[in-house]
Amino acid sequence: MIWNPERECAEREQMHALQSRQLSAMIQRMYDHVPFYREQLKERGIEPGDIRSVDQLKLLPFTTKTDLRENYPFGLFTVHQNEVVRIHASSGTTGKPTVVGYTQQDINIWAEVVARSLTMANIHCGDTIQIAYGYGPFTGGLGLHYGAEKVGATVIPISSGNTKKQLQFMTDFNATILACTPSYAAHLGESILKEGISPKDIKLRAGVFGAEPWSNEMRREIEKLLHIKAYDIYGLSEVIGPGVSMECECQCGNHVFEDHFIPEIIHPETLEVLPDGEMGELVFTTVSKEAMPLLRYRTRDLTRLHREKCDCGRTLVRMEKCLGRTDDMLIIRGVNVFPSQVESVLMEMSETSPHYQLIVRRENNLDTLEVLVEIDEKNWSDSIRELEGIRRRIDQNIKSLLGISAIIRLVEPNSIERSEGKAKRIIDHRNKGV
Ligand SMILES: [Zn+2]
């Protein structure tokens, strides 16, 4: 079933016309109400009436996270405070939080795109969805919530954490769908085994996972642990929250709801727009948002776009699973390394658990990468020779994938800290005098 076939299966020309109309109206609103954008447009000699087609996007200025911080808290709002019905904020590791506001119409659109997303994963009335994303200023919990109610599913708004209670609710309330970060899904899967819960008491059949980059190998690991089909949902609070794009049953990339969020791929340094199929930084223009529309927002996520029609019948452009965030990219001795690449090597091996950490140091002006790999309970053996064999295989596979060698350190089962939200995969000691 397709939630909104008119939009999700629209002809390209129809979509182009809709996007162009919305973009033109959005530029007018920004020009009238947001001094930051008015200045930006004036600097480029652009009058609102000049923009009539989505093909002119490339003439328009970018927005970055720094722009959001500099206009903290409400400087980018295009509506009066009394039209804002909700505010979310993401904590960010440094500096001020990033604030986003929603009008009632924005909340309705958010519920609509999440309803489309859940329908893509064949989730509907009759399903019970356990939402183990955090509820609060983070957009994960409440974002999924309204869309899940819209499709008529029964919602368990348990929020993140408290693993014992998660398992109790999952079994007692017969949850069929789990929504959380992929790293927490893996942790819940392990906890089910550890608690000795019988598989027949778990009714889960699918999971909706996102909020952190995860590899296809991690997907298979989670599917094996929880006996479910695992779907990737993508979103970020600046754009709306979860529901910017979602995988359909074909699982060949996430369909972007481009009638609301127009994607582009740019070269992260030259900023030029790259053609479909090329890897670069994902940029979104949120053409239908009322409270805080963003023009060409740089997500720092690296991916590719594909426009061929999908077997599911949807014509919406697809984005590949994100390779990672440019912020998470490590440069080790001149080589670009993403945690997801290391993850793909580790998850292909049956002896490793889905928990790992990358530790980067600089010693004698040389970068070193250490990979902590947690070994699966049943493979944790006293035989040094067996463990050494596993270590050597990881070492070789990482070297052949990345082209650099890493220090591989095997650690005992359950020794890497578990996360209830986004996992901490990288510890970078460089420039900290360590
Ligand atoms: Zn599809």
XYZ file of C-alpha atoms and ligand atoms in Angstrom:
435
model
C 0.000 0.000 0.000
C 1.134 3.562 -0.715
C -0.073 6.236 1.742
C -0.214 9.137 -0.719
C 0.061 7.759 -4.277
C -0.689 11.150 -5.833
C 2.503 12.585 -4.359
C 4.673 9.466 -3.997
C 4.066 8.263 -7.563
C 3.802 11.673 -9.277
C 5.219 12.108 -12.785
C 8.561 13.946 -12.789
C 7.101 16.996 -14.585
C 4.300 17.235 -12.037
C 6.791 17.086 -9.155
C 8.980 19.681 -10.863
C 6.033 22.074 -11.220
C 4.976 21.581 -7.589
C 8.512 22.130 -6.286
C 8.927 25.249 -8.421
C 5.670 26.763 -7.159
C 6.546 26.020 -3.542
C 10.124 27.285 -3.858
C 8.995 30.560 -5.328
C 6.478 31.112 -2.498
C 9.058 30.134 0.129
C 11.618 32.657 -1.168
C 8.994 35.399 -0.933
C 8.181 34.461 2.687
C 11.840 34.359 3.660
C 12.521 37.703 2.004
C 9.586 39.304 3.787
C 10.168 37.883 7.276
C 13.780 36.775 7.840
C 16.473 39.505 7.797
C 19.213 36.851 7.511
C 17.830 35.485 4.221
C 16.858 38.933 2.920
C 20.484 40.058 3.258
C 21.777 36.877 1.646
C 19.462 37.278 -1.338
C 20.203 40.999 -1.710
C 23.942 40.274 -1.726
C 23.374 38.065 -4.739
C 21.109 40.615 -6.394
C 18.128 38.247 -6.220
C 14.595 39.620 -5.897
C 11.929 37.163 -4.748
C 10.108 37.353 -8.094
C 13.256 36.179 -9.915
C 12.938 32.618 -8.645
C 10.302 30.745 -10.642
C 11.790 27.317 -11.126
C 13.432 24.672 -8.986
C 16.201 24.646 -11.615
C 17.294 28.001 -10.141
C 18.068 26.427 -6.753
C 21.777 26.448 -7.557
C 21.746 30.259 -7.635
C 20.577 30.456 -4.036
C 22.694 30.661 -0.864
C 23.383 27.734 1.474
C 22.399 27.543 5.140
C 24.716 25.909 7.686
C 24.462 24.821 11.281
C 26.529 27.890 12.199
C 23.824 30.112 10.661
C 21.270 28.403 12.899
C 23.436 29.010 15.972
C 24.089 32.640 15.056
C 20.349 33.233 14.746
C 19.613 31.457 18.039
C 16.927 30.971 19.140
C 14.186 32.300 16.828
C 16.017 34.432 14.245
C 15.115 32.188 11.287
C 11.396 31.903 12.079
C 9.156 33.272 9.330
C 6.001 33.363 11.478
C 4.949 35.213 14.600
C 5.623 33.421 17.889
C 1.893 32.832 18.483
C 1.667 30.640 15.359
C 4.397 28.317 16.671
C 2.836 25.305 18.389
C 6.014 23.311 19.139
C 9.737 23.859 19.613
C 12.393 21.149 19.391
C 16.112 21.523 19.986
C 19.099 19.308 19.393
C 21.791 19.434 22.016
C 24.876 19.402 19.831
C 28.230 18.631 21.399
C 29.499 22.203 21.409
C 27.918 25.618 21.722
C 24.273 26.577 21.597
C 21.564 24.057 20.731
C 19.950 24.095 17.304
C 16.340 25.243 17.625
C 13.465 24.388 15.281
C 9.872 25.606 15.425
C 6.674 24.111 13.988
C 3.273 25.566 13.143
C 0.221 23.303 13.315
C 0.543 22.820 9.557
C 4.210 21.769 9.988
C 3.173 19.195 12.604
C 0.496 17.888 10.201
C 3.064 17.527 7.409
C 5.444 15.754 9.786
C 2.721 13.245 10.749
C 1.965 12.774 7.026
C 5.588 11.986 6.040
C 5.988 9.599 8.969
C 2.696 7.908 8.014
C 4.043 7.511 4.467
C 7.288 6.102 5.931
C 5.591 3.528 8.146
C 3.308 2.482 5.288
C 6.431 1.893 3.179
C 7.512 -0.678 5.761
C 4.024 -2.207 5.647
C 3.188 -0.952 9.156
C -0.525 -0.285 9.660
C -3.587 -0.464 11.885
C -3.249 -3.669 13.898
C 0.457 -3.163 14.571
C 1.787 -2.209 17.989
C 4.793 0.050 17.738
C 7.220 0.406 20.624
C 8.855 3.825 20.274
C 12.178 3.617 22.096
C 13.541 6.860 20.690
C 13.912 9.614 23.284
C 10.821 11.767 23.884
C 11.652 15.387 24.617
C 13.437 18.167 22.738
C 15.008 15.459 20.506
C 12.714 14.889 17.510
C 12.910 11.069 17.417
C 10.168 10.061 19.866
C 7.447 12.631 19.190
C 8.256 12.597 15.462
C 7.479 8.904 15.057
C 4.559 9.134 17.491
C 2.120 11.261 15.483
C 2.714 9.363 12.237
C 2.236 6.020 14.001
C -1.118 7.185 15.391
C -2.063 8.514 11.962
C -1.698 5.071 10.359
C -3.819 3.659 13.193
C -1.106 1.644 14.933
C -1.104 1.198 18.716
C 1.719 3.279 20.152
C 3.810 2.375 23.205
C 5.563 5.705 23.940
C 8.194 4.131 26.199
C 11.018 6.525 25.185
C 14.666 5.471 25.381
C 16.467 3.570 28.126
C 15.398 1.178 30.900
C 16.141 -1.997 28.970
C 14.340 -4.300 31.444
C 11.110 -2.350 31.073
C 11.559 -2.297 27.280
C 11.646 -6.107 27.267
C 8.690 -6.400 29.637
C 6.512 -4.064 27.537
C 7.682 -5.726 24.324
C 6.531 -9.159 25.513
C 3.469 -8.225 27.622
C 2.000 -5.754 25.110
C 2.880 -7.868 22.035
C 4.861 -5.173 20.231
C 5.168 -6.008 16.523
C 7.338 -3.019 15.546
C 10.383 -1.539 17.262
C 11.585 2.019 16.590
C 14.947 3.189 17.997
C 18.589 3.723 17.025
C 20.230 0.701 15.363
C 22.819 0.439 18.141
C 20.084 0.247 20.788
C 18.201 -2.336 18.688
C 21.342 -4.489 18.731
C 21.603 -4.061 22.489
C 17.936 -5.046 22.975
C 18.508 -8.123 20.806
C 21.429 -9.212 22.974
C 19.458 -8.516 26.149
C 16.633 -10.813 24.972
C 19.166 -13.639 24.627
C 20.785 -12.844 27.949
C 17.476 -12.748 29.826
C 16.581 -16.101 28.303
C 13.298 -14.789 26.856
C 11.730 -17.352 24.548
C 11.486 -16.255 20.886
C 7.778 -17.195 20.917
C 7.145 -14.442 23.484
C 8.539 -11.832 21.101
C 6.093 -10.814 18.385
C 8.339 -8.268 16.631
C 8.297 -8.504 12.837
C 9.918 -5.240 11.723
C 12.012 -2.364 12.994
C 12.307 1.289 11.993
C 15.826 2.397 12.793
C 17.676 5.671 12.292
C 19.270 8.755 13.889
C 22.790 7.389 13.346
C 24.606 6.017 10.289
C 24.552 2.221 10.050
C 25.839 -0.214 7.474
C 23.970 -2.965 5.611
C 26.121 -5.469 7.496
C 24.791 -4.024 10.785
C 21.291 -4.405 9.335
C 21.822 -8.130 8.800
C 23.230 -8.475 12.325
C 20.134 -6.800 13.853
C 17.771 -8.836 11.645
C 19.449 -12.023 12.866
C 19.372 -10.983 16.523
C 15.724 -9.877 16.577
C 14.301 -12.085 13.774
C 12.798 -9.055 12.023
C 13.081 -7.035 8.832
C 15.024 -3.852 9.608
C 14.177 -0.607 7.772
C 16.181 2.595 7.576
C 14.384 5.861 8.373
C 16.291 9.088 7.826
C 15.770 12.561 9.150
C 17.277 15.458 11.018
C 15.619 17.986 13.265
C 16.726 20.991 11.188
C 14.740 19.638 8.211
C 11.749 18.269 10.220
C 12.907 15.209 12.222
C 12.472 11.532 11.288
C 10.515 11.055 8.049
C 12.638 13.031 5.592
C 13.214 9.770 3.725
C 12.468 6.078 4.214
C 13.221 2.686 2.702
C 10.488 0.779 0.914
C 10.276 -3.027 0.792
C 12.783 -3.120 -2.084
C 15.427 -1.657 0.270
C 17.375 -0.034 -2.536
C 17.834 3.378 -0.934
C 15.542 5.729 0.971
C 12.764 7.504 -0.916
C 13.012 11.244 -0.184
C 9.680 13.047 0.290
C 10.788 15.613 -2.241
C 7.417 17.362 -2.423
C 8.456 18.764 0.999
C 12.246 18.412 1.125
C 14.150 19.003 -2.122
C 17.512 17.184 -2.063
C 20.728 18.125 -3.857
C 24.198 16.611 -3.707
C 27.110 19.050 -3.643
C 30.879 18.774 -3.545
C 31.661 19.584 0.121
C 34.586 21.847 -0.779
C 33.820 23.459 -4.158
C 30.062 23.513 -3.298
C 29.141 22.766 -6.919
C 26.072 20.609 -7.538
C 27.002 17.046 -8.497
C 25.066 14.870 -10.954
C 22.895 11.926 -9.814
C 24.932 8.888 -8.825
C 27.910 10.860 -7.509
C 28.892 10.818 -3.842
C 28.766 14.163 -2.057
C 27.141 16.171 0.713
C 23.365 16.044 0.992
C 21.576 19.413 0.993
C 17.856 20.041 1.639
C 15.485 22.896 0.863
C 12.326 22.575 2.966
C 9.802 24.128 0.592
C 6.593 23.481 2.534
C 7.741 24.320 6.070
C 5.961 27.333 7.571
C 7.672 28.195 10.863
C 11.294 27.721 9.900
C 11.940 26.897 6.255
C 15.594 26.394 5.344
C 17.259 27.197 2.061
C 19.832 24.642 0.863
C 20.645 23.355 4.330
C 23.976 21.492 4.418
C 23.394 18.238 6.338
C 27.067 17.091 6.249
C 25.770 13.606 5.435
C 27.509 11.924 2.523
C 25.424 9.922 0.046
C 24.314 9.584 -3.598
C 20.941 10.196 -5.302
C 19.198 7.936 -7.827
C 16.183 8.879 -9.894
C 15.268 5.660 -11.745
C 11.753 4.430 -10.935
C 11.676 1.949 -8.053
C 10.012 -1.484 -8.296
C 7.589 -0.411 -5.544
C 6.025 2.049 -8.017
C 7.145 5.222 -6.277
C 8.818 7.851 -8.425
C 10.370 9.727 -5.493
C 14.141 10.188 -5.760
C 16.163 7.731 -3.648
C 19.203 8.415 -1.461
C 21.676 5.664 -0.634
C 22.339 4.673 2.949
C 24.564 7.460 4.312
C 28.251 6.656 4.321
C 28.560 8.917 7.352
C 28.736 12.544 8.374
C 31.603 14.694 7.199
C 32.040 15.518 10.930
C 32.610 11.827 11.664
C 35.117 11.353 8.872
C 38.534 10.625 10.309
C 41.622 11.509 8.350
C 44.244 8.960 9.329
C 47.636 9.482 7.734
C 45.927 11.228 4.819
C 43.276 8.526 4.279
C 39.566 9.237 4.792
C 37.996 6.724 7.165
C 34.330 6.434 8.125
C 33.216 4.375 11.125
C 30.625 2.707 8.859
C 33.443 1.217 6.729
C 35.073 -0.366 9.764
C 31.607 -1.507 10.883
C 30.993 -3.284 7.577
C 34.202 -5.326 8.041
C 33.384 -6.244 11.639
C 29.742 -7.158 11.024
C 30.651 -9.539 8.221
C 32.418 -11.706 10.785
C 30.366 -14.033 12.941
C 32.720 -13.802 15.940
C 32.165 -10.108 16.643
C 29.333 -8.400 18.544
C 27.654 -5.283 17.077
C 29.669 -3.038 19.422
C 32.976 -1.409 18.556
C 34.925 1.796 19.048
C 37.535 3.712 17.082
C 40.267 5.438 19.068
C 42.527 7.913 17.310
C 45.787 9.241 18.722
C 48.742 11.178 17.459
C 52.081 9.733 18.490
C 55.368 11.230 17.275
C 53.414 13.271 14.712
C 51.852 10.127 13.301
C 48.137 9.309 13.513
C 47.234 5.902 14.873
C 43.860 4.217 14.646
C 42.973 1.661 17.255
C 39.840 -0.443 16.788
C 38.283 -1.995 19.874
C 36.340 -5.047 18.776
C 34.004 -6.805 21.143
C 33.922 -10.551 20.727
C 30.657 -12.473 20.779
C 29.965 -14.334 24.039
C 30.086 -17.778 22.438
C 33.368 -17.059 20.666
C 35.175 -15.570 23.633
C 37.641 -18.335 24.142
C 40.609 -18.876 26.349
C 42.652 -20.086 23.455
C 45.089 -17.348 22.565
C 45.687 -18.944 19.208
C 41.998 -18.755 18.246
C 41.669 -15.134 19.337
C 44.879 -14.239 17.539
C 43.449 -15.811 14.384
C 40.325 -13.624 14.636
C 42.423 -10.537 15.324
C 44.619 -11.194 12.316
C 41.648 -11.647 9.974
C 40.114 -8.310 11.102
C 43.494 -6.675 10.660
C 43.842 -7.951 7.083
C 40.261 -7.091 6.092
C 40.510 -3.534 7.416
C 43.852 -3.046 5.733
C 42.574 -4.247 2.384
C 39.435 -2.046 2.624
C 40.995 1.175 3.912
C 44.542 0.842 2.650
C 45.993 1.653 6.060
C 46.754 -0.557 9.013
C 45.019 -0.201 12.354
C 45.761 -1.565 15.791
C 43.104 -4.204 16.438
C 42.333 -4.905 20.071
C 39.857 -7.624 20.969
C 37.884 -6.996 24.123
C 35.642 -9.175 26.293
C 31.896 -9.491 25.691
C 29.855 -6.598 27.195
C 32.909 -4.436 27.889
C 32.097 -1.581 25.490
C 29.569 0.823 26.971
C 26.028 0.338 25.601
C 24.115 3.320 24.324
C 20.393 3.925 24.694
C 20.469 6.516 21.942
C 23.216 7.367 19.486
C 26.291 5.192 19.991
C 29.653 6.796 20.673
C 31.839 5.159 18.039
C 34.796 7.539 17.930
C 37.204 8.755 20.575
C 39.639 11.198 19.034
C 42.514 12.156 21.320
C 44.275 14.322 18.742
C 44.710 18.035 19.528
C 43.863 17.349 23.138
C 47.423 16.791 24.312
C 46.828 13.083 24.918
Zn 10.653 1.891 -3.617
